[in-house]
Amino acid sequence: GPVALCLLLEILAPFHHSKNKMGGKDAHLVSHVNTWFWPSFTLVGTSSVLYGVYIGKITNSHEWKEIFLDYCHHKRTTHSPNPLDKIARTVLGLLRIAPK
């Protein structure tokens, strides 16, 4: 059955691959592998896109700068607020839950 066939293939597998070791006629091995192209292409591509966004050629550069500044201001005021900000947030929170 299929189980016997699988067992037979597992037993014969090492003998099948022994022909393709280095020096065999069927071996198509190379002495090196090119691994520089795609990592280099990815690095140059992402750097180019980010620089294009930064100088405003790909998207509106000022828009993402304003969004980033708003995000930084939000984080600064919520995580290390001054006392007036704390009071204002408390009052706004009370107004939010107060009946209308």
Coordinates of N, CA and C in Angstrom, one line a residue:
G1 N 0.8 -1.2 0.0 CA 0.0 0.0 0.0 C 0.9 1.2 0.0
P2 N 0.2 2.4 0.3 CA 1.0 3.7 0.3 C 2.0 3.8 1.4
V3 N 1.7 3.2 2.5 CA 2.6 3.2 3.6 C 3.9 2.5 3.3
A4 N 3.8 1.3 2.6 CA 5.0 0.6 2.2 C 5.8 1.3 1.2
L5 N 5.1 2.0 0.3 CA 5.8 2.8 -0.7 C 6.6 3.9 -0.1
C6 N 6.0 4.6 0.9 CA 6.7 5.7 1.6 C 7.9 5.2 2.3
L7 N 7.8 4.1 3.0 CA 8.9 3.5 3.7 C 10.0 3.1 2.7
L8 N 9.6 2.5 1.6 CA 10.6 2.2 0.6 C 11.4 3.4 0.0
L9 N 10.6 4.5 -0.2 CA 11.2 5.7 -0.7 C 12.2 6.3 0.4
E10 N 11.8 6.2 1.6 CA 12.7 6.7 2.7 C 14.0 5.9 2.8
I11 N 13.9 4.6 2.6 CA 15.0 3.8 2.6 C 16.0 4.0 1.4
L12 N 15.4 4.2 0.3 CA 16.2 4.4 -1.0 C 16.6 5.8 -1.2
A13 N 16.1 6.8 -0.4 CA 16.5 8.2 -0.6 C 18.0 8.5 -0.5
P14 N 18.7 7.9 0.5 CA 20.1 8.2 0.6 C 20.9 7.7 -0.7
F15 N 20.5 6.6 -1.2 CA 21.2 6.0 -2.4 C 20.9 6.9 -3.6
H16 N 19.7 7.4 -3.7 CA 19.3 8.2 -4.9 C 20.2 9.5 -4.9
H17 N 20.4 10.1 -3.7 CA 21.1 11.4 -3.7 C 22.6 11.2 -3.8
S18 N 23.1 10.0 -3.6 CA 24.5 9.7 -3.6 C 25.2 10.0 -5.0
K19 N 24.4 9.9 -6.0 CA 24.9 10.2 -7.4 C 25.2 11.7 -7.5
N20 N 24.5 12.5 -6.8 CA 24.6 14.0 -7.1 C 25.6 14.7 -6.1
K21 N 26.4 13.9 -5.5 CA 27.5 14.6 -4.7 C 28.5 15.3 -5.6
M22 N 29.3 16.1 -5.0 CA 30.3 16.8 -5.8 C 31.2 15.8 -6.6
G23 N 31.4 16.1 -7.8 CA 32.2 15.3 -8.6 C 31.3 14.3 -9.5
G24 N 30.0 14.2 -9.1 CA 29.1 13.3 -9.9 C 28.8 14.0 -11.2
K25 N 28.4 13.2 -12.2 CA 28.1 13.7 -13.5 C 26.8 14.5 -13.5
D26 N 25.8 14.2 -12.6 CA 24.6 14.9 -12.6 C 24.6 16.2 -11.8
A27 N 25.7 16.5 -11.1 CA 25.7 17.6 -10.2 C 25.8 18.9 -11.0
H28 N 24.9 19.9 -10.6 CA 24.9 21.2 -11.2 C 25.2 22.2 -10.1
L29 N 26.3 22.1 -9.5 CA 26.7 22.9 -8.3 C 27.5 24.1 -8.8
V30 N 27.3 25.2 -8.1 CA 28.2 26.4 -8.4 C 29.1 26.6 -7.2
S31 N 30.1 27.3 -7.4 CA 31.1 27.6 -6.3 C 30.7 28.7 -5.4
H32 N 29.7 29.6 -5.9 CA 29.3 30.7 -5.1 C 27.8 31.0 -5.4
V33 N 27.2 31.8 -4.5 CA 25.8 32.2 -4.7 C 25.8 33.7 -4.7
N34 N 25.1 34.3 -5.6 CA 24.9 35.8 -5.6 C 23.9 36.1 -4.6
T35 N 24.3 36.8 -3.5 CA 23.4 37.2 -2.5 C 23.4 38.7 -2.3
W36 N 24.1 39.4 -3.1 CA 24.3 40.9 -2.9 C 23.2 41.7 -3.6
F37 N 22.6 41.2 -4.7 CA 21.7 42.0 -5.5 C 20.5 42.5 -4.8
W38 N 19.7 41.5 -4.3 CA 18.4 41.9 -3.8 C 18.5 42.7 -2.5
P39 N 19.4 42.3 -1.5 CA 19.5 43.2 -0.4 C 19.9 44.6 -0.7
S40 N 20.9 44.7 -1.7 CA 21.3 46.1 -2.2 C 20.2 46.8 -2.8
F41 N 19.4 46.1 -3.7 CA 18.3 46.7 -4.4 C 17.2 47.2 -3.4
T42 N 17.0 46.4 -2.4 CA 16.0 46.8 -1.4 C 16.4 48.0 -0.6
L43 N 17.7 48.0 -0.2 CA 18.2 49.2 0.5 C 18.2 50.5 -0.3
V44 N 18.6 50.4 -1.5 CA 18.6 51.6 -2.4 C 17.2 52.0 -2.7
G45 N 16.3 51.1 -2.9 CA 14.9 51.4 -3.2 C 14.2 52.1 -2.1
T46 N 14.3 51.5 -0.9 CA 13.6 52.1 0.3 C 14.2 53.4 0.6
S47 N 15.6 53.6 0.5 CA 16.2 54.8 0.8 C 15.7 55.9 -0.2
S48 N 15.6 55.5 -1.5 CA 15.1 56.5 -2.5 C 13.7 56.9 -2.2
V49 N 12.8 56.0 -1.9 CA 11.4 56.3 -1.6 C 11.3 57.2 -0.4
L50 N 12.1 56.9 0.7 CA 12.0 57.7 1.9 C 12.6 59.1 1.6
Y51 N 13.6 59.2 0.8 CA 14.2 60.5 0.5 C 13.2 61.3 -0.4
G52 N 12.5 60.6 -1.3 CA 11.5 61.3 -2.2 C 10.4 61.8 -1.3
V53 N 10.0 61.1 -0.3 CA 8.9 61.5 0.5 C 9.4 62.7 1.3
Y54 N 10.6 62.7 1.8 CA 11.2 63.7 2.7 C 11.3 65.0 1.9
I55 N 11.7 65.0 0.6 CA 11.9 66.3 -0.1 C 10.5 66.7 -0.8
G56 N 9.5 65.8 -0.7 CA 8.2 66.2 -1.1 C 7.9 65.9 -2.6
K57 N 8.7 65.1 -3.2 CA 8.5 64.7 -4.6 C 7.4 63.6 -4.8
I58 N 7.3 62.7 -3.7 CA 6.4 61.6 -3.9 C 5.0 61.9 -3.2
T59 N 5.1 62.5 -2.0 CA 3.8 62.9 -1.3 C 4.0 64.3 -0.8
N60 N 3.0 64.8 -0.3 CA 3.1 66.1 0.4 C 3.9 66.0 1.6
S61 N 5.1 66.5 1.5 CA 6.1 66.3 2.6 C 5.6 67.1 3.9
H62 N 5.0 68.2 3.7 CA 4.6 69.0 4.9 C 3.5 68.3 5.7
E63 N 2.7 67.6 5.0 CA 1.6 66.9 5.6 C 2.0 65.9 6.6
W64 N 3.0 65.1 6.3 CA 3.4 64.0 7.2 C 4.3 64.6 8.3
K65 N 4.9 65.8 8.0 CA 5.7 66.4 9.1 C 4.7 67.0 10.1
E66 N 3.6 67.6 9.7 CA 2.6 68.1 10.6 C 1.9 67.0 11.4
I67 N 1.7 65.9 10.8 CA 1.1 64.7 11.5 C 2.1 64.2 12.6
F68 N 3.3 64.2 12.2 CA 4.4 63.7 13.2 C 4.5 64.7 14.3
L69 N 4.4 66.0 14.1 CA 4.5 67.0 15.1 C 3.3 66.9 16.0
D70 N 2.1 66.7 15.4 CA 0.9 66.5 16.2 C 1.0 65.3 17.1
Y71 N 1.5 64.2 16.6 CA 1.7 63.0 17.4 C 2.7 63.2 18.5
C72 N 3.8 63.9 18.3 CA 4.8 64.2 19.3 C 4.2 65.1 20.4
H73 N 3.4 66.1 20.0 CA 2.8 67.0 20.9 C 1.8 66.2 21.8
H74 N 1.0 65.3 21.2 CA 0.0 64.5 21.9 C 0.7 63.6 23.0
K75 N 1.8 63.0 22.5 CA 2.5 62.1 23.5 C 3.2 62.9 24.6
R76 N 3.7 64.1 24.3 CA 4.3 64.9 25.3 C 3.3 65.4 26.3
T77 N 2.1 65.8 25.8 CA 1.2 66.4 26.8 C 0.4 65.3 27.6
T78 N 0.3 64.1 27.0 CA -0.4 63.0 27.8 C 0.5 62.3 28.7
H79 N 1.8 62.1 28.4 CA 2.7 61.3 29.2 C 3.5 62.2 30.2
S80 N 3.8 63.4 29.9 CA 4.5 64.2 30.9 C 3.9 65.6 30.9
P81 N 2.6 65.7 31.3 CA 1.9 67.0 31.2 C 2.3 68.0 32.3
N82 N 2.1 69.2 32.0 CA 2.2 70.3 33.0 C 0.9 70.3 33.8
P83 N 0.9 71.0 35.0 CA -0.2 70.9 35.9 C -1.5 71.5 35.2
L84 N -1.4 72.5 34.4 CA -2.5 73.1 33.7 C -3.2 72.1 32.7
D85 N -2.4 71.4 32.1 CA -2.9 70.4 31.1 C -3.7 69.3 31.9
K86 N -3.1 68.9 33.1 CA -3.8 67.9 33.9 C -5.2 68.4 34.3
I87 N -5.2 69.6 34.8 CA -6.5 70.2 35.3 C -7.5 70.3 34.1
A88 N -7.0 70.8 32.9 CA -7.9 70.9 31.8 C -8.5 69.6 31.4
R89 N -7.6 68.5 31.4 CA -8.1 67.2 31.0 C -9.1 66.7 32.0
T90 N -8.9 66.9 33.3 CA -9.8 66.5 34.3 C -11.2 67.2 34.1
V91 N -11.2 68.5 33.9 CA -12.4 69.2 33.7 C -13.1 68.7 32.4
L92 N -12.4 68.5 31.4 CA -13.0 68.0 30.1 C -13.6 66.6 30.3
G93 N -12.9 65.8 31.1 CA -13.4 64.4 31.4 C -14.7 64.5 32.2
L94 N -14.7 65.4 33.2 CA -16.0 65.6 34.0 C -17.1 66.1 33.1
L95 N -16.8 67.0 32.2 CA -17.9 67.5 31.3 C -18.4 66.4 30.4
R96 N -17.5 65.5 30.0 CA -17.9 64.5 29.1 C -18.9 63.5 29.7
I97 N -18.7 63.2 31.0 CA -19.6 62.3 31.6 C -20.8 62.9 32.4
A98 N -20.7 64.2 32.5 CA -21.8 64.9 33.1 C -23.1 64.9 32.3
P99 N -24.3 64.8 32.9 CA -25.5 64.8 32.1 C -25.7 66.1 31.4
K100 N -26.3 66.0 30.3 CA -26.5 67.3 29.4 C -27.8 67.9 29.7

